[in-house]
CSV table of C-alpha atoms in Angstrom, one decimal:
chain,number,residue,atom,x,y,z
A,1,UNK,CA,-40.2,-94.2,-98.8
A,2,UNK,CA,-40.4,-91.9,-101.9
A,3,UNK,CA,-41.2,-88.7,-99.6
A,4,UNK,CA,-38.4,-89.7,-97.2
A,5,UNK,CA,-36.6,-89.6,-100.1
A,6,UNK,CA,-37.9,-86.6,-101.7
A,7,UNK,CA,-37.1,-84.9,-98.1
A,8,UNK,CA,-33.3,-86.3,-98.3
A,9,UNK,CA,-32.5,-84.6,-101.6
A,10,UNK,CA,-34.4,-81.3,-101.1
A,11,UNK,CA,-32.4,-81.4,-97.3
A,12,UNK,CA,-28.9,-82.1,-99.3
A,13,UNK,CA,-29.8,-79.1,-102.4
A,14,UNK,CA,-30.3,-76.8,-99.1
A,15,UNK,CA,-26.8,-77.9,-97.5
A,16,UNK,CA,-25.1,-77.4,-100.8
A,17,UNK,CA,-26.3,-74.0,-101.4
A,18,UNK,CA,-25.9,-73.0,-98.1
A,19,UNK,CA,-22.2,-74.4,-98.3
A,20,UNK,CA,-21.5,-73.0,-102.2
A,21,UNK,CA,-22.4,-70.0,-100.7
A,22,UNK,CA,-20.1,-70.2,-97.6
A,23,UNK,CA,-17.2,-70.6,-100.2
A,24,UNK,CA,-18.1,-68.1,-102.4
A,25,UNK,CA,-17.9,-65.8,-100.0
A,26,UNK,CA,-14.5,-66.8,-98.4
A,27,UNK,CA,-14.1,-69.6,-95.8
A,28,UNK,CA,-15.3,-68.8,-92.3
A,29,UNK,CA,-12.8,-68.6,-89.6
A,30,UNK,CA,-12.7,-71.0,-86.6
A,31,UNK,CA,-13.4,-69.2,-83.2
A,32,UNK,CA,-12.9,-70.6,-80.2
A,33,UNK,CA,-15.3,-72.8,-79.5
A,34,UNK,CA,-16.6,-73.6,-83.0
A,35,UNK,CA,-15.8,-76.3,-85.5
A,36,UNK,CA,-13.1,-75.4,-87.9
A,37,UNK,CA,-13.2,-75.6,-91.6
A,38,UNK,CA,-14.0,-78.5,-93.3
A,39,UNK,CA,-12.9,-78.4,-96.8
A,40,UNK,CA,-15.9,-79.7,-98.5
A,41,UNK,CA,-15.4,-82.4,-101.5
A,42,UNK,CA,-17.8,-84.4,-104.0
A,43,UNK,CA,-17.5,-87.3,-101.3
A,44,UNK,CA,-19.7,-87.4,-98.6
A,45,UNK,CA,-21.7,-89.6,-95.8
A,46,UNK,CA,-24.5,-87.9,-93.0
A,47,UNK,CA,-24.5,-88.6,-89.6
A,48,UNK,CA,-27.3,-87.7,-87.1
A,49,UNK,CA,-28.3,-88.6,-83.7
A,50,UNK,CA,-28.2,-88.3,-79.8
A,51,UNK,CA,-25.0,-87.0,-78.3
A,52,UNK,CA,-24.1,-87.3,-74.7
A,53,UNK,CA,-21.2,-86.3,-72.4
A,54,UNK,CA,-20.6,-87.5,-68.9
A,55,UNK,CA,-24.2,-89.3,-69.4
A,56,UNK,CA,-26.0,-85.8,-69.7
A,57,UNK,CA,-27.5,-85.0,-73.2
A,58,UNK,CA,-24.4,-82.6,-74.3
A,59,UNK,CA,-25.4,-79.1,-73.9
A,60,UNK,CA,-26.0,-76.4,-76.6
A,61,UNK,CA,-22.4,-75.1,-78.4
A,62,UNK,CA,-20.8,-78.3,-77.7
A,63,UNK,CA,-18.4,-79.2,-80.7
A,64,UNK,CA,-19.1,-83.0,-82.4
A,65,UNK,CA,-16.2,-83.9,-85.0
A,66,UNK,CA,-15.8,-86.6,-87.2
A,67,UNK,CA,-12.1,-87.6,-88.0
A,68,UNK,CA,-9.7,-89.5,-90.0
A,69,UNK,CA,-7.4,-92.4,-88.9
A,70,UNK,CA,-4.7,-89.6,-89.5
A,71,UNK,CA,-6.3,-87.0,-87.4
A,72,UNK,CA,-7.7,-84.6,-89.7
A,73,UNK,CA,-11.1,-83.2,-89.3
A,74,UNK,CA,-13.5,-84.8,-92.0
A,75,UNK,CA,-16.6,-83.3,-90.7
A,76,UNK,CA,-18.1,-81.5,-87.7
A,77,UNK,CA,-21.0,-80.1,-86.1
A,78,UNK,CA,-21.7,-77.3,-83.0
A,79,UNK,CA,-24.8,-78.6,-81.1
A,80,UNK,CA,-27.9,-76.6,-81.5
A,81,UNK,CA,-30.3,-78.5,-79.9
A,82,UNK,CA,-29.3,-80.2,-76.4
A,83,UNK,CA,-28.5,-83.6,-76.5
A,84,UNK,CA,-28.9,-83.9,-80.4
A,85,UNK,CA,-26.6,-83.3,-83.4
A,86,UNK,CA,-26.9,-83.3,-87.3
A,87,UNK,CA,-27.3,-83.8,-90.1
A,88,UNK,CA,-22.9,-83.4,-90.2
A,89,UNK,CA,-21.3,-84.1,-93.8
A,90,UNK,CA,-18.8,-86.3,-92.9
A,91,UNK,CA,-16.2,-85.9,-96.3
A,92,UNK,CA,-14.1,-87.9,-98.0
A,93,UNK,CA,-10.7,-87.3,-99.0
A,94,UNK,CA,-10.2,-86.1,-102.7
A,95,UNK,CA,-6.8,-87.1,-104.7
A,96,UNK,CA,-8.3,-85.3,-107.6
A,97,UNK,CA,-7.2,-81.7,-107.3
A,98,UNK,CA,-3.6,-80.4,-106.3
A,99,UNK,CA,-2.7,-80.4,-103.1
A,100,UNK,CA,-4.7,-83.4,-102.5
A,101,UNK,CA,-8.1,-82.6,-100.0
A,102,UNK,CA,-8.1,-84.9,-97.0
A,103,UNK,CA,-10.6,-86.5,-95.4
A,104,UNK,CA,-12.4,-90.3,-94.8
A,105,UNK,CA,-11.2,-93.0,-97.3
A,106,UNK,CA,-13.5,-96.0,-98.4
A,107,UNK,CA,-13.8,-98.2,-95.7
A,108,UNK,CA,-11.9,-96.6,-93.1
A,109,UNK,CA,-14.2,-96.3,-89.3
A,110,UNK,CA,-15.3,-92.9,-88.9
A,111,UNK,CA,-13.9,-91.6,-85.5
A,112,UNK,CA,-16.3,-89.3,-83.1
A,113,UNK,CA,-15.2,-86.7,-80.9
A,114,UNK,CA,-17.3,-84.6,-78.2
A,115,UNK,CA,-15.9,-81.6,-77.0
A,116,UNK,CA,-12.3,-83.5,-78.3
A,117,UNK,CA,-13.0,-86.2,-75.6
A,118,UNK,CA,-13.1,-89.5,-77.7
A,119,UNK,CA,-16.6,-90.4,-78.4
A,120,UNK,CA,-18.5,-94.1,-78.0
A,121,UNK,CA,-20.3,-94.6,-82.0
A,122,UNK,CA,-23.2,-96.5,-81.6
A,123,UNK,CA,-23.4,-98.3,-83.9
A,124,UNK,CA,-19.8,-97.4,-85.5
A,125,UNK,CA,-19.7,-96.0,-89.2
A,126,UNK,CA,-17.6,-97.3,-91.5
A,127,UNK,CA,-17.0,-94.4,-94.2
A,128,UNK,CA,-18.4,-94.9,-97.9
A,129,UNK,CA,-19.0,-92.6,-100.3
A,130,UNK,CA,-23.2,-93.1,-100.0
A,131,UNK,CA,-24.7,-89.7,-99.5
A,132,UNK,CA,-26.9,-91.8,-97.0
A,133,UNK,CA,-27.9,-90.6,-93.6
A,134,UNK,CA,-27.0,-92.8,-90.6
A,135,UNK,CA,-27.8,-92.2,-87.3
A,136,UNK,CA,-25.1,-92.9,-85.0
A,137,UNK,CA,-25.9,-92.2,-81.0
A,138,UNK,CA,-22.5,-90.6,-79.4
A,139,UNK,CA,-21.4,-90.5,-75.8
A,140,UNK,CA,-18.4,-89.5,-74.1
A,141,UNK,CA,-17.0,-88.9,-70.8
A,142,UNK,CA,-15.0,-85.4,-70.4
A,143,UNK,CA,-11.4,-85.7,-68.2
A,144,UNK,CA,-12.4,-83.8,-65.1
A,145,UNK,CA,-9.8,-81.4,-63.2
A,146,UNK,CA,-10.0,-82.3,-59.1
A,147,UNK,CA,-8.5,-80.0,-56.8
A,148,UNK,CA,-6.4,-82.0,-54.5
A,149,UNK,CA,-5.0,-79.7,-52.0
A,150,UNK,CA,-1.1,-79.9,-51.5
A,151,UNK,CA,0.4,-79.1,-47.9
A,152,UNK,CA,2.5,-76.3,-48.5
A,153,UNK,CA,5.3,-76.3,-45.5
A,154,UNK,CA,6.4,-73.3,-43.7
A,155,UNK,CA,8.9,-72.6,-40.9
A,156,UNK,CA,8.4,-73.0,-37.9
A,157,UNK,CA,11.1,-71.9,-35.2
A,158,UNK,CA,11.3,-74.5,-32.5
A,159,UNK,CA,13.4,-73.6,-29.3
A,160,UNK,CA,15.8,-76.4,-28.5
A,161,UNK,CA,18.1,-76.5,-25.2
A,162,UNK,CA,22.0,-77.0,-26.1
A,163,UNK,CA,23.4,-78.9,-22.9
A,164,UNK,CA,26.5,-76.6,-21.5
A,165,UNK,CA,29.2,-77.6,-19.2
A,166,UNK,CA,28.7,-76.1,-16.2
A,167,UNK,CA,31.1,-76.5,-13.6
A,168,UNK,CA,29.7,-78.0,-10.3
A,169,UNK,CA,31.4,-77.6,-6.8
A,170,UNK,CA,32.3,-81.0,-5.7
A,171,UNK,CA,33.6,-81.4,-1.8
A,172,UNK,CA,36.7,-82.1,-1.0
A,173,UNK,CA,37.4,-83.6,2.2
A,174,UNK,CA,40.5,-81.9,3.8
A,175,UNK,CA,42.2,-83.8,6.1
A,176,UNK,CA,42.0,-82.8,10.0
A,177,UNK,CA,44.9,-82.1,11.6
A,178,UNK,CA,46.3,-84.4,13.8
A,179,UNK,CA,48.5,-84.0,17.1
A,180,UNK,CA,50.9,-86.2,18.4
């Protein structure tokens, strides 16, 4: 227990510096296909675990985010390692500085996203302010484009007979001539 915990503080001095050093240096900009920036706060859970999408482990570069009830991006992490992601700072929102930094409030459910397909938590995180690491298994099922071909109509010239009066000869009986 005390090297587990040993482990979790020299793993969070690591992520710190790493981030402090991200900052110093500017913030990084989002590219397509990448998480965007996370302002980071004071405030902070962990979340680890197995990710899948359409019941496949989710592939390497796929984008796990953690958001808000108001939709803003409170943590996120690019898959490295098939089917796996973590250790991702989820952060909380921070009043203290001007503007305010948003992000999870006490006691508000964490919401998962895979690729921005809504994600299954299991189990579900409630946000708190614990520095703690919880492993929460993901899953999601990406909207799929089908191709459903559409019959495209063209002309087609059809030949159609138009009925026309045409006299016809009708016989006439003439009457013989008669002698008296």
């Amino acid at each position: 227990m005390k090297k587990e915990l040993c482990l979790r503080k020299i793993i969070l001095l690591l992520v710190l510096t790493v981030n402090a050093t991200i900052l110093a240096n500017g913030s990084p900009v989002m590219a397509q296909g990448s998480c965007p920036v996370v302002t980071n706060t004071p405030f902070f859970t962990i979340a680890y675990g197995i990710v899948t999408l359409n019941s496949q482990p989710a592939p390497v570069g796929a984008i796990v985010e953690a958001r808000t009830s108001r939709g803003d991006v409170a943590g996120c992490f690019q898959v490295s390692s098939a089917g796996s992601y973590g250790y991702m700072y989820i952060y909380g929102e921070d009043t203290s500085v001007s503007p305010p930094i948003p992000g999870m409030r006490s006691g508000e459910t964490v919401a998962f996203y895979i690729n921005g397909e809504v994600a299954v938590a299991a189990p579900g995180l409630i946000w708190s302010n614990d520095k703690d690491f919880h492993n929460i298994g993901l899953s999601a099922t990406a909207a799929t484009a089908t191709h459903t071909p559409t019959a495209t109509p063209t002309h087609t010239a059809t030949n159609t007979s138009t009925p026309t009066n045409t006299p016809t000869a009708t016989s006439t009986a003439t009457p013989a001539p008669t002698s008296t």
